[in-house]
Coordinates of C-alpha atoms and ligand atoms in Angstrom, one line a residue:
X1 CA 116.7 125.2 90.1
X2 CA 118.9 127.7 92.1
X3 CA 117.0 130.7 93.1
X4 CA 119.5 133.1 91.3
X5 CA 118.2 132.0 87.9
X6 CA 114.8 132.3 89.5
X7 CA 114.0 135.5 87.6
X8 CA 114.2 133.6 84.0
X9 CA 111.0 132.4 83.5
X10 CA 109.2 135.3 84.3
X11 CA 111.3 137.1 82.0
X12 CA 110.6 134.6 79.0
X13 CA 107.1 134.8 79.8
X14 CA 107.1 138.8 79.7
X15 CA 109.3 138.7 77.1
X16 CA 106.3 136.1 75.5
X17 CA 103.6 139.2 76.2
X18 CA 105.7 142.3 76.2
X19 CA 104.3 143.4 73.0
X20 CA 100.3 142.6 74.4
X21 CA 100.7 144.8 77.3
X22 CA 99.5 148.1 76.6
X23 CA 98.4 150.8 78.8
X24 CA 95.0 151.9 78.3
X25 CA 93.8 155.5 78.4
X26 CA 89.8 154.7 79.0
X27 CA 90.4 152.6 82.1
X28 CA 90.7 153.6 85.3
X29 CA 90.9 152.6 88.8
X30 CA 87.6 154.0 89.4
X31 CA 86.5 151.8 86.2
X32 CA 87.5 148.7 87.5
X33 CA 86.4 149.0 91.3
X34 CA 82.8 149.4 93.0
X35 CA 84.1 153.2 93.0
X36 CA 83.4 153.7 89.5
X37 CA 79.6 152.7 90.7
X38 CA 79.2 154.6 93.5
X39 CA 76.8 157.3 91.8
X40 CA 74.8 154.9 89.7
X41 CA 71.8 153.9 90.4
X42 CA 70.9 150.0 91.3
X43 CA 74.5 149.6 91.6
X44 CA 75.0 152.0 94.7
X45 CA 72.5 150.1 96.8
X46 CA 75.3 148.0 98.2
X47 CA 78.8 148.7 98.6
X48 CA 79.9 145.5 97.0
X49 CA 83.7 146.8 97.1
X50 CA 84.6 143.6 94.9
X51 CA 82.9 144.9 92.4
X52 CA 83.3 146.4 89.0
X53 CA 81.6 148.8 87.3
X54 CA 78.6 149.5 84.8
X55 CA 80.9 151.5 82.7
X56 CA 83.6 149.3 82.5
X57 CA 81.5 146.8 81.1
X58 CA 79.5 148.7 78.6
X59 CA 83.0 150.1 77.3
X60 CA 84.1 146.3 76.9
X61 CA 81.0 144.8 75.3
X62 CA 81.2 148.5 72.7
X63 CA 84.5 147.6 72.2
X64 CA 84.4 144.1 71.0
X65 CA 80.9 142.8 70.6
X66 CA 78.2 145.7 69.2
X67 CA 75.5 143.1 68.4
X68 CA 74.3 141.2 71.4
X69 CA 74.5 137.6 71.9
X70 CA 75.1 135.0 75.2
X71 CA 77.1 136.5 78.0
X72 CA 78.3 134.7 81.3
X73 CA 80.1 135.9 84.6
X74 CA 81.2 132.8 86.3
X75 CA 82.0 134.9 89.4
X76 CA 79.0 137.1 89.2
X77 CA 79.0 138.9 92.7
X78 CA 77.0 141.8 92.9
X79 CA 75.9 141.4 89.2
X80 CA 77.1 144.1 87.5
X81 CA 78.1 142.4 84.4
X82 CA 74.8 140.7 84.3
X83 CA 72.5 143.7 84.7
X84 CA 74.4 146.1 82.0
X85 CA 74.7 143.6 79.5
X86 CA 70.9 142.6 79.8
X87 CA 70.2 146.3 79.5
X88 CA 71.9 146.3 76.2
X89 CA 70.3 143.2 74.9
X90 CA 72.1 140.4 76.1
X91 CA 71.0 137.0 77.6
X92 CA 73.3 137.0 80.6
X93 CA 74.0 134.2 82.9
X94 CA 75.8 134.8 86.2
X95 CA 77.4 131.8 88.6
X96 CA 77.9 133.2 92.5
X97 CA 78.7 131.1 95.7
X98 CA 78.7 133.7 97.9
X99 CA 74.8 134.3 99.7
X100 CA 75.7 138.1 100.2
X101 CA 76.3 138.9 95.9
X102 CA 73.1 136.2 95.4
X103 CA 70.6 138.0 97.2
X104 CA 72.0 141.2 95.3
X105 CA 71.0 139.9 92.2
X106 CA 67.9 138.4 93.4
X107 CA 66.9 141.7 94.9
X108 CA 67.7 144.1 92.1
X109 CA 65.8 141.3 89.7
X110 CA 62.9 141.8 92.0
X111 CA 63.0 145.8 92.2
X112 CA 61.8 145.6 88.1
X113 CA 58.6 144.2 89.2
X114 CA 57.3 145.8 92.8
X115 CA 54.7 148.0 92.3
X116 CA 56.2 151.7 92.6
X117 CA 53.4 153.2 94.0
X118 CA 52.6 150.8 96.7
X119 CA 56.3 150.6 97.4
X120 CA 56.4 154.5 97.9
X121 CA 53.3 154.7 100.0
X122 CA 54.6 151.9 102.5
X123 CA 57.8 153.6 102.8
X124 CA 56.0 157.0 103.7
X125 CA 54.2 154.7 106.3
X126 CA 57.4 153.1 107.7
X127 CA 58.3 156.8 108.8
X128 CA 55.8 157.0 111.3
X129 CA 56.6 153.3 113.1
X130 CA 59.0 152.7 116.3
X131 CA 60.1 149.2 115.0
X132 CA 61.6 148.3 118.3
X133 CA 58.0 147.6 119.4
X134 CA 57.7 144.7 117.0
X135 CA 60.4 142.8 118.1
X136 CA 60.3 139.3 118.3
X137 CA 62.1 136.2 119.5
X138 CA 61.7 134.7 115.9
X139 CA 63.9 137.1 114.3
X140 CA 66.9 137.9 116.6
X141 CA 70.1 138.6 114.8
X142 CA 72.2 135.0 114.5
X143 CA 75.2 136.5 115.4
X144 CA 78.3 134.6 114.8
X145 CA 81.1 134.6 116.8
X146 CA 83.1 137.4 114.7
X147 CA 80.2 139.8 114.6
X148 CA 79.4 139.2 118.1
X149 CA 78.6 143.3 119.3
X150 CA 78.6 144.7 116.0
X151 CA 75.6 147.0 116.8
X152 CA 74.6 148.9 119.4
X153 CA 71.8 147.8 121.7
X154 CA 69.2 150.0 120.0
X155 CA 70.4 149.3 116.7
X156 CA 70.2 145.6 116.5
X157 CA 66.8 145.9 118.2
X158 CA 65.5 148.6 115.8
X159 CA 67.2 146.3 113.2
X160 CA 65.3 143.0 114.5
X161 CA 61.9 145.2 114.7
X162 CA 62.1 146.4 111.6
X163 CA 62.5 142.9 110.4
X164 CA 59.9 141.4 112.1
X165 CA 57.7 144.0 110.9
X166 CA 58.5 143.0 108.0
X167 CA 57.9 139.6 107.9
X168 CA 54.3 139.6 109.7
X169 CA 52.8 142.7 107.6
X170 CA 54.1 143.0 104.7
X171 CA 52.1 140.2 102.7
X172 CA 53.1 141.3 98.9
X173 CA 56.4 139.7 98.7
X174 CA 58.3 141.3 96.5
X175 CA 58.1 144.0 98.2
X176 CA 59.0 142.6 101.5
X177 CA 62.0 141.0 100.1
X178 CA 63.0 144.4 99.2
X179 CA 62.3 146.2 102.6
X180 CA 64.3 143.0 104.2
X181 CA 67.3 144.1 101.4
X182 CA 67.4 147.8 101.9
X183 CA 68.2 146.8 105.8
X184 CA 70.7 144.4 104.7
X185 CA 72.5 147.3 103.0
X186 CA 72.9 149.6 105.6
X187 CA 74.7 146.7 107.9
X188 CA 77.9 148.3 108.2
X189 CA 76.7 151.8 108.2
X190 CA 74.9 151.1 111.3
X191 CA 77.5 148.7 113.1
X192 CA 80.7 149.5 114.3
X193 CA 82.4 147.2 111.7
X194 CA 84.3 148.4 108.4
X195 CA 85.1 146.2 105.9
X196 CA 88.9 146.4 105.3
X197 CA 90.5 143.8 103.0
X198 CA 91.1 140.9 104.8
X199 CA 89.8 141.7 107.9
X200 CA 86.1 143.4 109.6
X201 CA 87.6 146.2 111.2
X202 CA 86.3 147.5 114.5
X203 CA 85.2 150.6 116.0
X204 CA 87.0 151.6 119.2
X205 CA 83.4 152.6 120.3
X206 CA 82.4 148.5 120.4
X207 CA 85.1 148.1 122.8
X208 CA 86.0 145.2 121.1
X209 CA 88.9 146.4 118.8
X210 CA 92.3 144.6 119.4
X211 CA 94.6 146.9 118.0
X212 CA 96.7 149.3 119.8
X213 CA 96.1 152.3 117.7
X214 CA 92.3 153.4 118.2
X215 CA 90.1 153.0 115.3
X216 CA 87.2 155.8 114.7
X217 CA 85.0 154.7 111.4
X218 CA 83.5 158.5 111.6
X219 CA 79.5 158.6 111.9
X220 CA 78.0 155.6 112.8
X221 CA 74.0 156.1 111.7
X222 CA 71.0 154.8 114.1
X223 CA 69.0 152.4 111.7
X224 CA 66.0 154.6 111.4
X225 CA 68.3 157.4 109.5
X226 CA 70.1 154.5 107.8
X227 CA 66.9 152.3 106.6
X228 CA 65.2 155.9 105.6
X229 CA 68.0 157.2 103.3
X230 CA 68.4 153.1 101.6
X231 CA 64.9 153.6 101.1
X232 CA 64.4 156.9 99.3
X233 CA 67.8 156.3 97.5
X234 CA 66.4 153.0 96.1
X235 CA 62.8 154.7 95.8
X236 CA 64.5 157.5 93.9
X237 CA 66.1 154.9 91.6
X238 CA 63.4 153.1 90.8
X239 CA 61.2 155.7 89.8
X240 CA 63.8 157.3 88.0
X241 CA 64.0 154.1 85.6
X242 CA 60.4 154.4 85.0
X243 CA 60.5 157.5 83.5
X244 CA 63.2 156.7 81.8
X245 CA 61.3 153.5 80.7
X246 CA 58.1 155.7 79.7
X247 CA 60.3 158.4 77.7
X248 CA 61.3 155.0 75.7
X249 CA 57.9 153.7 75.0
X250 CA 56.3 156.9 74.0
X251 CA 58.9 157.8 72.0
X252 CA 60.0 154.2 70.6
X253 CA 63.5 154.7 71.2
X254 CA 65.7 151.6 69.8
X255 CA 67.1 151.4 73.2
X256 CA 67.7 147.6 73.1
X257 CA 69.4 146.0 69.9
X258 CA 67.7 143.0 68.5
X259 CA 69.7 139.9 70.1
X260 CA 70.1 137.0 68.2
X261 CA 67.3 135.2 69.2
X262 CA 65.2 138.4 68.0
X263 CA 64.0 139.9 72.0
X264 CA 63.2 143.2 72.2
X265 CA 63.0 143.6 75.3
X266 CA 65.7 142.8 77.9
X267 CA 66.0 139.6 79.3
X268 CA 66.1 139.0 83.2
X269 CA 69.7 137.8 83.5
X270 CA 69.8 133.9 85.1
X271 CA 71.9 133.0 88.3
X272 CA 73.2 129.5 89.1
X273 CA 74.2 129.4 93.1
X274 CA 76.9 127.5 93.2
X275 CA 80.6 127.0 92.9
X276 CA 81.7 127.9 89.6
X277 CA 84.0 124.8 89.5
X278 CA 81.1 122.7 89.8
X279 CA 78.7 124.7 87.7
X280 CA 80.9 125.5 84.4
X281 CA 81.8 122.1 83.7
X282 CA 78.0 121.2 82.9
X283 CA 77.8 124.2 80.6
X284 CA 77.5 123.3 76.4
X285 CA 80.1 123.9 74.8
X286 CA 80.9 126.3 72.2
X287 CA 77.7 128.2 74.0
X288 CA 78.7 131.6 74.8
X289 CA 79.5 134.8 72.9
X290 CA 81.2 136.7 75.7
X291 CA 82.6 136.7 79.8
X292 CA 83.2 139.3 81.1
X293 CA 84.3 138.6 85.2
X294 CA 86.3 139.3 87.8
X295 CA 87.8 136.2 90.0
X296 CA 88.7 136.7 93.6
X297 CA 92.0 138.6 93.8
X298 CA 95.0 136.6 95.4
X299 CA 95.4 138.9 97.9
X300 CA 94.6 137.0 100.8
X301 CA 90.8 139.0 101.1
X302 CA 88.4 136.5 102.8
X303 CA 85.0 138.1 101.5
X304 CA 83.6 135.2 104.5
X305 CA 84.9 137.8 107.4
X306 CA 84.2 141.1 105.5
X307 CA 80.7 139.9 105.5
X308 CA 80.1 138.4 108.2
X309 CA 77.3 140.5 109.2
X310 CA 75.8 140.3 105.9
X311 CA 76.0 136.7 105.9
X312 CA 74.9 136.2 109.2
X313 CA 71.7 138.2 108.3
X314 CA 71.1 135.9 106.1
X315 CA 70.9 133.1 108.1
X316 CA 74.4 131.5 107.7
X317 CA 75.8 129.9 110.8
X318 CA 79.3 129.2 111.8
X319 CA 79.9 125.9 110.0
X320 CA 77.9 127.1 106.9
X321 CA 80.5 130.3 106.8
X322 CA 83.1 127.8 107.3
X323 CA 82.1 125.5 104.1
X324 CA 81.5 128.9 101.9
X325 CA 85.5 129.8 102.8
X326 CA 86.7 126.1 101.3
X327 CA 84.4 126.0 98.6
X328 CA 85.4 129.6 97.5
X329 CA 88.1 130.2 94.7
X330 CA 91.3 129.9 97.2
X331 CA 93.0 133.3 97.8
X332 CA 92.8 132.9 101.2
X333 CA 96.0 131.8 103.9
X334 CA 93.1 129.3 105.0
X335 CA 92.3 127.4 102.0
X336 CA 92.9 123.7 102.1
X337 CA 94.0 122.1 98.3
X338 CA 91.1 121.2 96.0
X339 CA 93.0 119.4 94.0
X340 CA 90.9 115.5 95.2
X341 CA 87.7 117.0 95.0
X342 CA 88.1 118.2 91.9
X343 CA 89.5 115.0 90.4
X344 CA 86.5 113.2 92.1
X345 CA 84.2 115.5 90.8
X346 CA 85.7 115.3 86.9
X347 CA 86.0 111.5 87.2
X348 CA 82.3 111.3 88.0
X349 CA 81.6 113.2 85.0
X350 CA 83.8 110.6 83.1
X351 CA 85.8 113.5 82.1
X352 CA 89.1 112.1 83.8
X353 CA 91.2 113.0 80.9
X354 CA 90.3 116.4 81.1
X355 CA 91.2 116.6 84.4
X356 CA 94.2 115.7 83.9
X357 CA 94.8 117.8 80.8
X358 CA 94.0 120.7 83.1
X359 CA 96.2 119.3 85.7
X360 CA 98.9 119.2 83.5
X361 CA 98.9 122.6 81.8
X362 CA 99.2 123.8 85.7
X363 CA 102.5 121.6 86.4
X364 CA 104.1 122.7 83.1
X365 CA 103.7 126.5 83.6
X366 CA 107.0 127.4 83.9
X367 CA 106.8 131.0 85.4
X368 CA 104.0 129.6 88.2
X369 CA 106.1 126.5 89.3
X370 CA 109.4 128.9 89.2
X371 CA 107.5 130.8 91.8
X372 CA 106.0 128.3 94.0
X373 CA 109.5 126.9 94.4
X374 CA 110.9 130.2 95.4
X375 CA 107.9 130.5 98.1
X376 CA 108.2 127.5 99.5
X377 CA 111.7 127.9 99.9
X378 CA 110.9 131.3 101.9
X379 CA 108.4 129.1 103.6
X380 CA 111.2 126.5 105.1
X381 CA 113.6 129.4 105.4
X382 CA 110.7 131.0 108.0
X383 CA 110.6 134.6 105.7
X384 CA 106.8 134.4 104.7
X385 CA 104.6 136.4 106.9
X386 CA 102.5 133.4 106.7
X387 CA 103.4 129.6 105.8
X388 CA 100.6 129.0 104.1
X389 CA 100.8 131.8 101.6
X390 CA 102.8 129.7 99.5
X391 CA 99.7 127.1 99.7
X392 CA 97.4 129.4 98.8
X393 CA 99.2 130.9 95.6
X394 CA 99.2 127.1 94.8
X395 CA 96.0 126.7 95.3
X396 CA 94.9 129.6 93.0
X397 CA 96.1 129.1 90.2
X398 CA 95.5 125.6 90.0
X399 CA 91.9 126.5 90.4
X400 CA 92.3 128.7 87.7
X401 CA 93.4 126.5 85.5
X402 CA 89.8 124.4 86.0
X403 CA 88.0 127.9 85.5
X404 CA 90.1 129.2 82.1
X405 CA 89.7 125.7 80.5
X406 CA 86.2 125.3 81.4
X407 CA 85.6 129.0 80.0
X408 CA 87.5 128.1 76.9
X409 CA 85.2 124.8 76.1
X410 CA 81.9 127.0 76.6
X411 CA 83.2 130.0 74.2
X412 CA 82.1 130.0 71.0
X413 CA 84.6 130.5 67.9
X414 CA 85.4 134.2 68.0
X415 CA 84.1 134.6 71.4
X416 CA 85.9 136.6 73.7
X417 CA 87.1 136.8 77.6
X418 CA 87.7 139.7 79.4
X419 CA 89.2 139.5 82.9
X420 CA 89.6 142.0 85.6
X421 CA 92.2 140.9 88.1
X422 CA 95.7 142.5 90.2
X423 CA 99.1 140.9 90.1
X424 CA 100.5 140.7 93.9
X425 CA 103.6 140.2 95.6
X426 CA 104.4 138.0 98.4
X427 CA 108.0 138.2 99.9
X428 CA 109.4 140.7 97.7
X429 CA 108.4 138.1 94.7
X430 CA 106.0 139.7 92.3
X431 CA 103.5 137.3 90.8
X432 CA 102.6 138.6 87.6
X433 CA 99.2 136.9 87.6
X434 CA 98.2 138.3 84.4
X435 CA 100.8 136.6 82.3
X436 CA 100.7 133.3 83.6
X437 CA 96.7 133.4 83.7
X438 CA 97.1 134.6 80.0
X439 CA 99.3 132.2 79.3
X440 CA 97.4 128.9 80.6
X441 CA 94.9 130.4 78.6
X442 CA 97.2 130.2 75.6
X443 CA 97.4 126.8 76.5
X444 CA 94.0 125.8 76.4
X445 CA 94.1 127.1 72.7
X446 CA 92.9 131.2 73.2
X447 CA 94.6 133.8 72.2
X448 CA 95.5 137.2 74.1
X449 CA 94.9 140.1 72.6
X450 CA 95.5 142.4 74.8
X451 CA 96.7 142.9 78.3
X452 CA 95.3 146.1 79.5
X453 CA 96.6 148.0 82.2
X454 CA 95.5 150.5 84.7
X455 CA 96.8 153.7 86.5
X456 CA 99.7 155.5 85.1
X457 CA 101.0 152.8 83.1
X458 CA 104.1 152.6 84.7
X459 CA 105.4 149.5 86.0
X460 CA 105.8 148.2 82.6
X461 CA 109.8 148.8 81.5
X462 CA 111.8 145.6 80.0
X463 CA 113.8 146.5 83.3
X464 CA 111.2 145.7 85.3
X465 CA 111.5 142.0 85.9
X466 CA 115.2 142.6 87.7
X467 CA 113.5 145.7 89.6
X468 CA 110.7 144.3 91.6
X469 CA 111.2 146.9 94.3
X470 CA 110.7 150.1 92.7
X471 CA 107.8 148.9 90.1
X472 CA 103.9 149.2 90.9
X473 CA 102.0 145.7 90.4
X474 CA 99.8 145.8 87.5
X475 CA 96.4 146.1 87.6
X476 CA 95.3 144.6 84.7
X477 CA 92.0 143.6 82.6
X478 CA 93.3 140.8 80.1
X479 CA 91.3 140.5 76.6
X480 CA 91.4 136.7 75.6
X481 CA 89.9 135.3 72.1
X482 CA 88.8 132.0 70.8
Ligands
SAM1 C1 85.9 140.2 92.5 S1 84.3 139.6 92.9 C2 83.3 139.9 91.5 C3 82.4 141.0 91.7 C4 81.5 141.3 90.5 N1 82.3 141.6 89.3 C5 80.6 142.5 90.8 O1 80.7 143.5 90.0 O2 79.9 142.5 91.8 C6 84.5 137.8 92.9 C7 83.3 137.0 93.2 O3 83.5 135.7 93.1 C8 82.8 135.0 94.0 N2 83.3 133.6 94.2 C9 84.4 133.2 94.8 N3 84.6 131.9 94.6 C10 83.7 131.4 93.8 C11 83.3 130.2 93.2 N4 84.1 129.1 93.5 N5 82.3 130.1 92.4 C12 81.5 131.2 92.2 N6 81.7 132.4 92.7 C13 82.8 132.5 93.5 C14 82.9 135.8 95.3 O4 81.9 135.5 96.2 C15 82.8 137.2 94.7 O5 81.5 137.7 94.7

């Protein structure tokens, strides 16, 4: 196809969704990032940055679903679609691969059932202690190799006290598991990393950073300040809730609807670790009232570096990271093709002809294939700040199109989908992501209602598919029914 017609099946496909694509007023940029959480509590315990936030899911579920039913995030992170949808009566499931968003939902599962009292009186006893002198061998910090100097000396020994502290004297577990949490929060603030997109960022101050401009992150707390504001913020949280969970029972406030399978009472949501790829496919079908998620961008952010400290805490060595990077949703420059393991996985299911149903709603989507063609040329032409870009945009969408089918089978009739996600651009080329994710869904038999976007609205002109220049990429949450 010669490149100058390039532009024509993106067009159609606008042209397809033009009338979907509405700019809406009650979303925000702060809605849709971990910004929009930053003063809530729970969710402000880590800076998940992938995130979205509480608000932005409660103003979906109001908007389309009122009476609770079965909800699923198949790329769960932090959990904040689980935990505000189980607050409003909904049995939520999440999947997460990552170790860093699994131990969030572990720990904030855990925070509803430590004693609040003995929690409070340990912390006011944690004051007092140099944790330095409980250092041990046992519990050194496994750096890897990118996280290498991250702290200061008496930061990562504090750090490794306070841990081993933890570990030999705390005997009630919960509440060691959230002592061991509160320190895994404060990781960044107390190293001379800062997460930034694609890459950890360093301080000039580690004398490790490798850019020529100097980097300052501003303050850079010792872990005693650190772990003591974590812990009164999460303290202050927690007993916050109770109140607020006392003011209900006294005064028998219907604060939770009545789900469909007649709770009362919020149900803790359920996390499967795991690749979603893996996990959805052994889902029932025609199971599931409502997802609302947010996939990996395809912005070439490798959540595996940006945490690289957090996941190192938690044990993860160099080849583990590695494995968690390939088995991630691609959107990475790094990403090798799924495309075998996936066909292994669906033939050992006996599903083959799914698979290649699914494989063939990826090869026939016009717009996509237009694009990978015009990368690849860039690619061979030597004009892609990275050859393997045009891999990866491969590689996304083709996952994708595993994820919207397998989230198409498990919605019930009248179910819907709501998806956070950006479109991108990669050598002047903008891929708009939201209309050909929409429209594989279309092919899998949903139906788009809307296509929401963010911001200003601009962006959004019939012009706009001969003006990739001047327009801003739209950010987007996409509203798919069954
Ligand atoms: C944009 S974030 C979602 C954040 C979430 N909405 C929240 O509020 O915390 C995307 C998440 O997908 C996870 N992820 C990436 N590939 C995955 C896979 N194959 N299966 C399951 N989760 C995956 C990432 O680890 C990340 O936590």
């Amino acid at each position: 196809m010669p490149i100058l017609s390039s532009l024509c099946a993106r067009a159609m496909l606008y042209e397809k969704f033009q009338s979907k694509i509405t700019h809406n007023p009650s979303l925000d940029r702060n809605l849709v990032s971990y910004q929009g959480n930053k003063q809530t509590p729970f969710y402000s315990w880590l800076k998940y940055r992938e995130g979205f936030s509480e608000r932005l899911v409660t103003y979906i579920l109001q908007t389309f679903k009122p009476n609770p039913g079965i909800l699923i995030d198949p790329f769960s992170g932090s959990g904040t679609a689980l935990f505000t949808a189980s607050e409003l009566g909904w049995i939520t499931t999440g999947i997460e691969l990552l170790p860093v968003g699994i131990f969030a939902t572990e720990a904030r599962i855990i925070s509803q059932k430590i004693d609040i009292q003995e929690f409070k009186k340990l912390i006011y006893k944690l004051q007092k202690i140099d944790y330095k002198s409980y250092c041990k061998d046992s519990f050194t910090f496994n750096h890897l190799k990118i996280t290498r100097g991250a702290f200061s000396e008496i930061n990562e020994k504090q750090l490794v006290g306070y841990l081993s502290y933890c570990h030999d004297l705390i005997t009630d577990h919960n509440i060691q598991k959230m002592l061991i949490y509160a320190a895994f929060c404060i990781l960044e603030d107390i190293s001379y990393t800062r997460k930034d997109g694609q890459y950890l960022r360093w301080d000039f101050r580690s004398g490790r950073s490798k850019s020529k401009s100097e980097f300052n992150k501003g303050a850079i707390l010792s872990f005693e300040e650190a772990i003591e504001q974590k812990l009164k913020q999460i303290i202050s949280d927690l007993e916050l809730n109770s109140i607020q969970l006392d003011l209900f029972n006294d005064n028998q406030l219907p604060q939770f609807s009545h789900n469909k399978f007649g709770d009362l009472e919020n149900v803790e949501p359920k996390l499967y670790e795991g690749s979603c790829l893996e996990i959805l496919p052994t889902v029932p079908g025609d199971s599931v009232d409502f997802v609302i998620t947010s996939p990996p961008y395809l912005n070439r952010y490798d959540y595996t570096r940006t945490y690289a400290l957090e996941l190192a805490f938690l044990g993860c060595g160099e080849d583990q990271v590695k494995n968690l990077r390939q088995q991630m949703l691609s959107c990475t420059v790094e990403n090798r093709d799924k495309r075998t393991y996936l066909e292994e996985y669906y033939k050992s299911k006996q599903c083959e002809q799914i698979f290649l149903k699914i494989d063939s709603v990826f090869k026939q989507q016009e717009a996509l294939q237009e694009i990978l063609m015009i990368l690849e040329k860039n690619k061979n032409e030597g004009t892609l700040n990275n050859k393997n870009i045009a891999r990866m945009v491969h590689n996304y969408f083709y996952e994708m199109c595993f994820v919207i089918y397998e989230l198409s089978r498990i919605l019930q009739s009248g179910g819907i989908i709501a998806i956070v996600n950006d479109n991108v651009k990669y050598a002047g080329e903008e891929i708009p992501v939201d209309l050909i994710l929409s429209d594989i869904a279309e092919s899998f038999g949903l139906t788009t209602r809307y296509i929401w976007t963010l911001g200003r609205g601009k962006g959004n002109s019939s012009q706009q598919m001969g003006n990739y220049g001047r327009t801003e990429l739209r950010k987007c949450v996409y509203i798919w029914e069954k």
